[in-house]
Short mmCIF file of C-alpha atoms in Angstrom, two decimals:
data_model
loop_
_atom_site.label_atom_id
_atom_site.label_comp_id
_atom_site.label_asym_id
_atom_site.label_seq_id
_atom_site.Cartn_x
_atom_site.Cartn_y
_atom_site.Cartn_z
CA UNK A 4 -0.67 -0.41 -0.01
CA UNK A 5 1.09 3.43 -0.89
CA UNK A 6 0.43 6.34 1.45
CA UNK A 7 0.99 9.76 -0.10
CA UNK A 8 0.15 13.33 0.73
CA UNK A 9 -2.35 14.70 -1.97
CA UNK A 10 -0.58 15.61 -5.39
CA UNK A 11 -0.25 19.42 -5.70
CA UNK A 12 1.95 21.24 -8.09
CA UNK A 13 1.82 24.79 -5.46
CA UNK A 14 2.79 26.79 -8.96
CA UNK A 15 1.91 29.32 -6.51
CA UNK A 16 5.64 28.97 -5.72
CA UNK A 17 7.06 29.41 -8.74
CA UNK A 18 10.11 31.52 -10.37
CA UNK A 19 10.01 31.46 -14.42
CA UNK A 20 13.16 29.25 -15.29
CA UNK A 21 13.79 27.88 -12.30
CA UNK A 22 15.24 24.33 -12.21
CA UNK A 23 12.21 24.00 -8.54
CA UNK A 24 9.33 24.22 -10.47
CA UNK A 25 5.81 22.99 -10.56
CA UNK A 26 6.18 20.85 -12.77
CA UNK A 27 7.72 18.15 -10.66
CA UNK A 28 4.89 17.00 -9.03
CA UNK A 29 3.67 15.70 -12.08
CA UNK A 30 6.40 13.74 -13.37
CA UNK A 31 6.08 11.82 -9.58
CA UNK A 32 2.63 11.71 -9.88
CA UNK A 33 3.04 10.43 -13.34
CA UNK A 34 5.92 7.60 -12.02
CA UNK A 35 2.85 6.36 -9.44
CA UNK A 36 0.53 6.36 -11.75
CA UNK A 37 2.91 4.16 -13.97
CA UNK A 38 2.76 1.74 -11.54
CA UNK A 39 -0.97 1.64 -11.47
CA UNK A 40 -1.58 0.71 -8.36
CA UNK A 41 -5.20 0.76 -7.92
CA UNK A 42 -6.61 1.38 -5.12
CA UNK A 43 -3.74 0.48 -3.24
CA UNK A 44 -2.99 4.09 -3.20
CA UNK A 45 -4.29 6.34 0.30
CA UNK A 46 -3.96 9.98 -0.25
CA UNK A 47 -3.66 11.76 2.37
CA UNK A 48 -4.69 15.46 3.21
CA UNK A 49 -1.87 17.62 4.53
CA UNK A 50 -2.23 20.01 6.56
CA UNK A 51 -0.49 23.11 7.59
CA UNK A 52 2.34 22.42 10.39
CA UNK A 53 1.84 24.30 13.66
CA UNK A 54 4.33 26.44 14.82
CA UNK A 55 5.33 23.77 17.79
CA UNK A 56 6.08 21.09 15.58
CA UNK A 57 8.32 23.13 13.06
CA UNK A 58 10.42 25.05 16.24
CA UNK A 59 11.76 21.39 16.95
CA UNK A 60 14.48 22.26 14.28
CA UNK A 61 13.87 25.53 13.07
CA UNK A 62 14.64 28.51 14.87
CA UNK A 63 11.49 30.48 16.31
CA UNK A 64 12.80 33.83 15.36
CA UNK A 65 13.24 32.89 11.34
CA UNK A 66 10.02 31.33 11.47
CA UNK A 67 8.60 34.57 11.08
CA UNK A 68 10.78 36.23 9.61
CA UNK A 69 10.41 33.47 6.70
CA UNK A 70 6.71 34.76 6.62
CA UNK A 71 6.94 38.46 7.17
CA UNK A 72 9.12 38.44 3.95
CA UNK A 73 6.81 36.02 1.89
CA UNK A 74 3.96 38.10 2.96
CA UNK A 75 5.75 41.28 1.96
CA UNK A 76 5.69 39.56 -1.33
CA UNK A 77 8.75 37.23 -1.73
CA UNK A 78 11.64 37.35 -4.05
CA UNK A 79 15.33 36.22 -3.69
CA UNK A 80 16.69 34.54 -0.23
CA UNK A 81 19.87 33.66 -1.68
CA UNK A 82 21.05 33.44 -5.23
CA UNK A 83 19.26 30.03 -5.34
CA UNK A 84 16.48 30.43 -3.51
CA UNK A 85 13.22 32.30 -3.95
CA UNK A 86 10.26 32.93 -1.80
CA UNK A 87 6.56 34.52 -3.24
CA UNK A 88 3.78 35.46 -1.30
CA UNK A 89 2.24 32.09 -0.98
CA UNK A 90 5.32 30.50 -0.70
CA UNK A 91 4.98 30.92 3.28
CA UNK A 92 1.49 29.00 3.71
CA UNK A 93 2.79 26.61 0.90
CA UNK A 94 6.46 25.59 2.71
CA UNK A 95 3.91 25.28 6.15
CA UNK A 96 2.10 22.68 4.12
CA UNK A 97 4.85 20.63 2.64
CA UNK A 98 5.68 19.88 6.38
CA UNK A 99 2.77 19.02 7.20
CA UNK A 100 2.28 16.26 5.05
CA UNK A 101 4.77 14.93 5.94
CA UNK A 102 3.46 14.73 9.60
CA UNK A 103 -0.19 14.12 7.99
CA UNK A 104 1.40 10.57 6.12
CA UNK A 105 3.52 9.82 8.94
CA UNK A 106 0.59 9.99 11.35
CA UNK A 107 -1.52 7.54 9.08
CA UNK A 108 0.97 4.96 8.45
CA UNK A 109 1.27 4.68 12.20
CA UNK A 110 -2.54 4.20 12.68
CA UNK A 111 -2.60 1.71 9.76
CA UNK A 112 0.69 0.15 10.97
CA UNK A 113 1.16 -0.77 7.13
CA UNK A 114 2.39 0.56 3.78
CA UNK A 115 5.37 2.94 2.15
CA UNK A 116 5.12 6.71 2.80
CA UNK A 117 6.00 8.76 -0.07
CA UNK A 118 5.87 12.60 0.33
CA UNK A 119 6.07 14.68 -3.36
CA UNK A 120 6.11 18.51 -1.87
CA UNK A 121 8.03 21.27 -3.04
CA UNK A 122 10.13 22.95 -2.19
CA UNK A 123 12.74 20.81 -0.89
CA UNK A 124 13.86 20.29 2.69
CA UNK A 125 17.01 19.63 2.93
CA UNK A 126 19.25 22.05 2.99
CA UNK A 127 16.93 24.02 4.77
CA UNK A 128 18.72 25.04 7.95
CA UNK A 129 17.74 26.08 11.35
CA UNK A 130 17.22 29.72 11.02
CA UNK A 131 17.75 30.16 7.02
CA UNK A 132 16.60 28.98 4.27
CA UNK A 133 19.29 27.34 1.35
CA UNK A 134 19.29 25.88 -1.96
CA UNK A 135 15.63 25.75 -2.70
CA UNK A 136 14.86 24.81 0.39
CA UNK A 137 12.67 27.13 2.94
CA UNK A 138 11.57 24.32 5.74
CA UNK A 139 13.43 21.31 6.33
CA UNK A 140 10.48 18.45 5.80
CA UNK A 141 11.92 15.52 6.01
CA UNK A 142 13.68 16.65 9.34
CA UNK A 143 10.05 18.03 10.51
CA UNK A 144 8.91 14.79 10.51
CA UNK A 145 11.99 13.04 11.97
CA UNK A 146 11.92 15.63 14.72
CA UNK A 147 8.79 14.54 15.78
CA UNK A 148 9.12 11.07 15.68
CA UNK A 149 11.74 11.52 18.50
CA UNK A 150 9.97 13.14 20.39
CA UNK A 151 7.75 10.36 20.15
CA UNK A 152 10.44 8.23 21.65
CA UNK A 153 11.09 6.55 17.83
CA UNK A 154 15.00 5.81 17.25
CA UNK A 155 14.59 7.23 13.58
CA UNK A 156 17.32 6.62 10.49
CA UNK A 157 17.30 9.31 7.28
CA UNK A 158 19.33 8.43 4.26
CA UNK A 159 19.37 10.61 2.53
CA UNK A 160 20.25 9.93 -1.68
CA UNK A 161 19.68 13.66 -2.87
CA UNK A 162 22.83 14.08 -5.25
CA UNK A 163 24.16 17.27 -3.13
CA UNK A 164 24.28 16.60 0.84
CA UNK A 165 21.93 17.71 3.36
CA UNK A 166 23.63 20.10 5.41
CA UNK A 167 20.44 21.07 6.91
CA UNK A 168 18.79 17.86 7.87
CA UNK A 169 22.89 16.49 9.42
CA UNK A 170 23.05 20.17 11.58
CA UNK A 171 19.87 20.16 13.07
CA UNK A 172 20.47 16.41 14.49
CA UNK A 173 23.77 16.35 14.62
CA UNK A 174 24.53 16.42 18.56
CA UNK A 175 21.01 14.57 19.42
CA UNK A 176 21.28 10.73 19.50
CA UNK A 177 17.82 9.52 18.60
CA UNK A 178 18.16 10.05 14.88
CA UNK A 179 21.54 8.87 12.84
CA UNK A 180 22.09 10.73 9.62
CA UNK A 181 23.13 9.23 6.40
CA UNK A 182 23.91 11.01 3.61
CA UNK A 183 25.71 9.27 -0.06
CA UNK A 184 26.04 12.45 -2.22
CA UNK A 185 28.88 13.98 -4.87
CA UNK A 186 31.97 16.25 -3.73
CA UNK A 187 32.73 18.35 -4.37
CA UNK A 188 29.68 20.10 -5.06
CA UNK A 189 27.34 22.34 -3.74
CA UNK A 190 26.89 22.99 -0.41
CA UNK A 191 30.23 21.62 0.19
CA UNK A 192 30.06 19.63 3.60
CA UNK A 193 29.51 16.31 4.17
CA UNK A 194 33.06 15.24 4.54
CA UNK A 195 33.89 11.44 5.63
CA UNK A 196 34.78 12.84 9.02
CA UNK A 197 31.82 15.07 9.85
CA UNK A 198 30.53 12.00 12.58
CA UNK A 199 28.46 13.29 14.77
CA UNK A 200 28.58 16.10 17.87
CA UNK A 201 29.50 15.07 21.10
CA UNK A 202 26.64 13.75 22.11
CA UNK A 203 26.20 11.86 19.22
CA UNK A 204 29.14 10.82 17.94
CA UNK A 205 28.78 8.03 15.31
CA UNK A 206 25.10 9.60 14.14
CA UNK A 207 25.84 10.85 11.71
CA UNK A 208 27.84 8.93 7.98
CA UNK A 209 28.42 11.10 5.23
CA UNK A 210 29.58 9.13 2.15
CA UNK A 211 31.40 11.77 -0.55
CA UNK A 212 31.68 10.41 -3.69
CA UNK A 213 33.38 11.75 -6.69
CA UNK A 214 32.27 12.84 -9.90
CA UNK A 215 31.58 10.09 -12.14
CA UNK A 216 30.32 8.15 -9.82
CA UNK A 217 27.95 4.60 -10.59
CA UNK A 218 25.48 3.35 -8.20
CA UNK A 219 27.67 -0.10 -7.75
CA UNK A 220 29.83 2.90 -5.78
CA UNK A 221 26.82 3.78 -3.86
CA UNK A 222 25.37 0.42 -2.37
CA UNK A 223 28.79 -0.78 -1.81
CA UNK A 224 29.61 2.38 0.49
CA UNK A 225 26.15 1.76 2.40
CA UNK A 226 26.90 -1.92 2.76
CA UNK A 227 30.69 -1.61 3.65
CA UNK A 228 30.38 1.31 5.74
CA UNK A 229 27.26 2.23 7.17
CA UNK A 230 25.33 -1.09 7.33
CA UNK A 231 27.29 -2.31 10.91
CA UNK A 232 26.06 1.75 12.34
CA UNK A 233 22.46 1.04 11.13
CA UNK A 234 22.26 -3.07 12.61
CA UNK A 235 24.00 -1.32 16.12
CA UNK A 236 21.77 1.48 15.45
CA UNK A 237 18.00 -0.28 15.33
CA UNK A 238 16.07 1.98 14.00
CA UNK A 239 11.90 1.87 14.43
CA UNK A 240 11.57 4.34 12.00
CA UNK A 241 13.43 4.85 8.52
CA UNK A 242 12.83 7.55 6.63
CA UNK A 243 14.49 8.61 3.24
CA UNK A 244 15.72 12.42 1.62
CA UNK A 245 14.89 11.06 -1.77
CA UNK A 246 16.15 13.07 -3.97
CA UNK A 247 17.09 11.82 -8.26
CA UNK A 248 19.30 14.19 -8.97
CA UNK A 249 21.77 11.92 -8.93
CA UNK A 250 20.40 10.17 -12.36
CA UNK A 251 23.07 10.93 -15.01
CA UNK A 252 20.46 13.01 -16.73
CA UNK A 253 20.12 15.46 -13.76
CA UNK A 254 22.34 18.69 -14.87
CA UNK A 255 22.53 19.89 -11.17
CA UNK A 256 25.45 16.83 -10.50
CA UNK A 257 28.07 14.74 -12.33
CA UNK A 258 27.07 11.10 -11.00
CA UNK A 259 25.89 8.25 -13.63
CA UNK A 260 22.59 6.59 -11.62
CA UNK A 261 20.18 5.53 -13.97
CA UNK A 262 16.47 4.51 -12.38
CA UNK A 263 17.64 0.91 -12.07
CA UNK A 264 20.27 1.79 -9.00
CA UNK A 265 17.25 4.00 -7.11
CA UNK A 266 15.56 0.34 -7.07
CA UNK A 267 18.81 -1.32 -6.17
CA UNK A 268 18.64 2.05 -3.11
CA UNK A 269 15.48 1.22 -2.54
CA UNK A 270 16.30 -2.58 -2.07
CA UNK A 271 18.72 -1.66 0.32
CA UNK A 272 16.66 0.40 2.76
CA UNK A 273 13.77 -2.11 2.82
CA UNK A 274 16.22 -4.31 4.22
CA UNK A 275 16.71 -2.23 7.19
CA UNK A 276 12.77 -0.68 7.87
CA UNK A 277 12.09 -3.00 10.76
CA UNK A 278 8.55 -3.25 10.95
CA UNK A 279 5.39 -2.57 8.12
CA UNK A 280 4.21 0.60 8.04
CA UNK A 281 7.79 2.85 9.11
CA UNK A 282 9.35 3.57 5.94
CA UNK A 283 8.30 7.00 4.60
CA UNK A 284 10.53 8.41 1.74
CA UNK A 285 10.44 12.31 0.96
CA UNK A 286 10.88 13.79 -2.87
CA UNK A 287 14.14 16.31 -2.24
CA UNK A 288 15.76 17.26 -5.22
CA UNK A 289 15.97 15.54 -9.45
CA UNK A 290 15.06 18.04 -11.86
CA UNK A 291 14.87 16.17 -15.63
CA UNK A 292 11.24 15.50 -15.67
CA UNK A 293 12.25 12.04 -17.42
CA UNK A 294 14.74 10.91 -15.24
CA UNK A 295 12.81 11.61 -11.98
CA UNK A 296 9.67 10.16 -13.69
CA UNK A 297 11.25 7.20 -14.01
CA UNK A 298 13.20 6.46 -10.98
CA UNK A 299 10.50 7.07 -8.23
CA UNK A 300 8.45 4.30 -10.18
CA UNK A 301 11.62 2.07 -9.80
CA UNK A 302 11.38 3.94 -6.20
CA UNK A 303 8.57 2.78 -5.27
CA UNK A 304 7.83 -0.24 -7.68
CA UNK A 305 10.65 -2.38 -5.95
CA UNK A 306 9.47 -0.57 -2.47
CA UNK A 307 6.16 -2.26 -3.60
CA UNK A 308 6.48 -5.03 -5.46
CA UNK A 309 5.05 -3.37 -8.55
CA UNK A 310 6.33 -3.68 -11.79
CA UNK A 311 7.94 -1.43 -13.20
CA UNK A 312 10.43 -0.24 -16.48
CA UNK A 313 14.41 1.17 -15.65
CA UNK A 314 16.94 1.82 -17.00
CA UNK A 315 20.21 -1.55 -16.04
CA UNK A 316 21.56 -0.30 -12.80
CA UNK A 317 25.04 1.64 -13.54
CA UNK A 318 28.38 0.28 -12.47
CA UNK A 319 32.33 0.90 -13.29
CA UNK A 320 32.71 4.68 -12.71
CA UNK A 321 34.50 6.35 -10.55
CA UNK A 322 35.11 5.98 -6.54
CA UNK A 323 36.21 2.09 -6.57
CA UNK A 324 37.91 3.23 -3.88
CA UNK A 325 35.21 5.49 -1.63
CA UNK A 326 33.98 1.79 0.94
CA UNK A 327 37.85 2.00 1.47
CA UNK A 328 38.59 5.50 1.90
CA UNK A 329 35.63 6.61 3.94
CA UNK A 330 35.89 3.89 6.31
CA UNK A 331 39.44 4.59 6.97
CA UNK A 332 38.38 8.12 7.72
CA UNK A 333 35.61 7.77 9.63
CA UNK A 334 38.03 5.51 11.99
CA UNK A 335 39.37 7.88 12.37
CA UNK A 336 38.01 10.66 12.83
CA UNK A 337 35.59 9.02 15.62
CA UNK A 338 38.96 8.05 17.38
CA UNK A 339 39.14 11.77 18.21
CA UNK A 340 35.76 12.65 18.80
CA UNK A 341 35.20 9.15 21.08
CA UNK A 342 38.62 10.55 23.11
CA UNK A 343 37.43 14.37 23.00
CA UNK A 344 34.22 13.32 24.37
CA UNK A 345 36.08 10.75 26.92
CA UNK A 346 37.88 14.00 28.52
CA UNK A 347 35.35 16.30 28.66
CA UNK A 348 33.45 14.21 30.88
CA UNK A 349 37.23 13.60 32.94
CA UNK A 350 36.91 17.37 33.05
CA UNK B 16 49.66 41.13 17.69
CA UNK B 17 47.83 39.33 15.18
CA UNK B 18 50.27 38.89 11.82
CA UNK B 19 47.84 38.90 8.43
CA UNK B 20 49.50 36.83 5.98
CA UNK B 21 46.53 35.77 4.49
CA UNK B 22 43.01 37.85 3.13
CA UNK B 23 40.30 35.79 2.28
CA UNK B 24 37.88 38.39 0.44
CA UNK B 25 34.32 37.77 -0.27
CA UNK B 26 34.33 37.77 -4.76
CA UNK B 27 31.13 37.37 -6.31
CA UNK B 28 31.90 40.39 -9.57
CA UNK B 29 29.08 43.02 -7.90
CA UNK B 30 30.37 46.15 -7.49
CA UNK B 31 30.46 46.05 -3.74
CA UNK B 32 32.69 42.89 -4.29
CA UNK B 33 34.55 44.58 -5.83
CA UNK B 34 35.11 47.79 -3.84
CA UNK B 35 35.83 45.08 -0.62
CA UNK B 36 38.45 43.54 -3.08
CA UNK B 37 39.88 46.96 -3.25
CA UNK B 38 39.95 47.68 -0.01
CA UNK B 39 41.45 44.08 0.54
CA UNK B 40 44.12 44.53 -1.72
CA UNK B 41 45.47 47.87 -0.49
CA UNK B 42 45.85 46.54 3.25
CA UNK B 43 47.67 43.70 1.42
CA UNK B 44 50.40 45.69 -0.36
CA UNK B 45 51.76 47.11 2.96
CA UNK B 46 51.52 43.98 4.68
CA UNK B 47 53.12 41.63 2.15
CA UNK B 48 50.48 39.49 2.49
CA UNK B 49 48.33 37.42 -0.23
CA UNK B 50 44.46 37.70 -1.31
CA UNK B 51 42.40 35.15 -1.77
CA UNK B 52 38.89 35.72 -4.02
CA UNK B 53 36.92 33.56 -2.86
CA UNK B 54 33.70 32.72 -5.04
CA UNK B 55 31.34 30.62 -3.77
CA UNK B 56 29.25 29.16 -6.23
CA UNK B 57 25.52 27.53 -5.31
CA UNK B 58 23.10 25.32 -7.14
CA UNK B 59 21.71 27.63 -10.22
CA UNK B 60 25.96 28.78 -11.00
CA UNK B 61 26.03 25.16 -12.46
CA UNK B 62 23.19 25.33 -14.72
CA UNK B 63 24.88 29.26 -15.94
CA UNK B 64 28.05 28.44 -18.07
CA UNK B 65 29.76 29.90 -15.59
CA UNK B 66 33.53 30.43 -15.55
CA UNK B 67 36.44 31.26 -13.57
CA UNK B 68 38.62 33.10 -16.08
CA UNK B 69 36.25 37.09 -16.43
CA UNK B 70 37.15 36.87 -12.54
CA UNK B 71 40.79 35.66 -12.38
CA UNK B 72 40.98 38.65 -15.37
CA UNK B 73 39.49 41.60 -12.76
CA UNK B 74 41.80 39.97 -9.78
CA UNK B 75 45.10 40.35 -11.56
CA UNK B 76 43.76 43.55 -13.31
CA UNK B 77 43.16 45.33 -10.11
CA UNK B 78 45.98 43.11 -7.88
CA UNK B 79 48.00 45.23 -10.93
CA UNK B 80 46.53 48.60 -10.16
CA UNK B 81 47.22 48.76 -6.48
CA UNK B 82 51.07 47.04 -6.54
CA UNK B 83 49.91 43.90 -5.61
CA UNK B 84 51.94 41.03 -6.72
CA UNK B 85 50.94 39.13 -9.25
CA UNK B 86 51.67 35.52 -7.22
CA UNK B 87 49.75 37.16 -4.55
CA UNK B 88 46.74 37.77 -5.48
CA UNK B 89 44.74 34.77 -6.93
CA UNK B 90 40.87 33.41 -7.05
CA UNK B 91 39.70 30.18 -5.07
CA UNK B 92 36.57 29.15 -6.20
CA UNK B 93 34.37 26.88 -4.06
CA UNK B 94 31.15 25.24 -3.93
CA UNK B 95 28.31 26.06 -0.86
CA UNK B 96 26.91 29.34 -0.28
CA UNK B 97 28.47 32.61 0.26
CA UNK B 98 28.53 32.21 4.33
CA UNK B 99 30.07 28.41 4.95
CA UNK B 100 32.26 28.83 2.12
CA UNK B 101 34.37 32.33 3.74
CA UNK B 102 33.97 30.49 7.09
CA UNK B 103 35.83 27.80 6.32
CA UNK B 104 38.40 29.93 4.85
CA UNK B 105 39.80 30.42 8.16
CA UNK B 106 40.75 26.77 7.94
CA UNK B 107 43.45 24.74 5.52
CA UNK B 108 44.51 25.47 3.78
CA UNK B 109 43.38 29.03 2.90
CA UNK B 110 44.35 30.06 6.18
CA UNK B 111 43.07 33.29 6.09
CA UNK B 112 43.76 35.78 8.81
CA UNK B 113 41.07 37.73 7.85
CA UNK B 114 37.70 38.06 6.11
CA UNK B 115 36.83 40.99 3.60
CA UNK B 116 33.59 41.28 2.33
CA UNK B 117 31.15 43.87 1.02
CA UNK B 118 27.85 44.84 3.11
CA UNK B 119 25.61 43.45 -0.45
CA UNK B 120 26.19 40.48 -2.93
CA UNK B 121 24.82 39.60 -5.89
CA UNK B 122 20.94 39.27 -5.93
CA UNK B 123 20.09 39.96 -2.14
CA UNK B 124 18.05 42.37 -1.41
CA UNK B 125 18.69 45.86 -0.10
CA UNK B 126 17.99 46.02 4.19
CA UNK B 127 16.79 41.94 3.84
CA UNK B 128 18.56 40.34 6.98
CA UNK B 129 17.74 36.91 5.89
CA UNK B 130 20.21 36.31 3.53
CA UNK B 131 22.17 38.61 4.74
CA UNK B 132 25.99 37.48 4.09
CA UNK B 133 28.03 39.80 6.28
CA UNK B 134 25.82 40.03 8.97
CA UNK B 135 25.43 36.06 9.08
CA UNK B 136 29.67 36.57 8.80
CA UNK B 137 29.52 38.40 11.69
CA UNK B 138 28.46 35.81 13.72
CA UNK B 139 29.86 32.74 12.50
CA UNK B 140 33.44 34.30 11.36
CA UNK B 141 36.00 32.64 13.36
CA UNK B 142 38.88 35.10 12.24
CA UNK B 143 38.77 39.15 12.01
CA UNK B 144 35.56 40.08 9.74
CA UNK B 145 35.94 43.33 8.08
CA UNK B 146 32.73 44.95 6.11
CA UNK B 147 33.39 47.31 3.62
CA UNK B 148 30.40 49.79 2.93
CA UNK B 149 29.50 49.69 -1.10
CA UNK B 150 29.68 52.86 -2.79
CA UNK B 151 25.68 53.62 -2.23
CA UNK B 152 26.18 53.18 1.56
CA UNK B 153 29.42 55.04 1.47
CA UNK B 154 27.69 58.30 -0.23
CA UNK B 155 24.33 58.26 2.37
CA UNK B 156 26.35 58.46 5.21
#
């Protein structure tokens, strides 16, 4: 069963010519439609995330400022990120859509959740918009789950590092953040040595891969670097920052993934979901509409055991040594972090 | 006493950033310091066919005009938002002793607090920060 928010393009949040555009949601809808799920789809009405729900991860001052800026007419927030008069309300509904999907899944105790909203969220930081993102949708849901006592794994396979999500949970042992991303690339964060704050050592796993990397590199690194930590963390919920700009046809990155690679990544994620109704994916990037359509279909087709068409998974690209290199860099960083924590406790 | 060996200046090609670059070059000359003009590349820049050659030629010309040796002025391009990139410049490999920025970058709304690189830098910078008023700011004082 697919539990998905009511898909709306939110055309009132648009900057003509900008790649983060309303048609992206249409591409997602087409991808879901291609699976012919029939009555196996539950549409969940989003609601406007409340201030209480948002301040778990965002500063109240930022929320006030963003709202006021939008109601004053909006404009460019930085060289990448825009807001319109309607963006504040749309962003609140985007964050609320995630909460609504998670609540519905909790109530049903089954299904796979997909939150297809825009603007995306994983670059949004506690106190600022960034990288097309206004509110951090996946983080709002993760924080809500963590406050209910859940141990939340966030897997972020967007081509860009989710710097906002990482920073929000940097020192929070209730959340394990795992990111595969191209490096170097915007936003410039996400090196392997970032392993979490002193209260959450080993709760951040970054797997930066070089341009030209193929799907096999990401999967191998997830298996060799992330899987043991995930096993130990033993998540009770899994959220995915599902960006599709690592696809080879996407203009925003230089990785060489195919739609078939997203099926492969989805299989890996499914293996660590602890129980039915405990996996929800959040749309992040993905700017080539055809790649987005086919990759969403491959992801959800895999998770729902529905037939789908996908290109063969990619292999043989750059970054053969990524898993080894990341493991070694993390080993050193973890030793330093644990020593720092011990010396802090002794002081 | 702090010795200034390296000055990192935010440079996005805007008039205000050029004023900041000139200020940094004028400071560097007598100190024998090197100037690194730092350009942060955002998400959209990769869609715009941007290349660093024009920026390098501007920096080389201004360095020459302000008496800074060619080898002591360079351009560094990094992925990321302007504030984070400049904050990182205080660490290796740049190891900047001072950060210099104009009061407004390209694409910012005057008076807008959100997204203001200079104001955010004032909170996050790990070394001394100089905010150089742009021509309009200076004229209005």
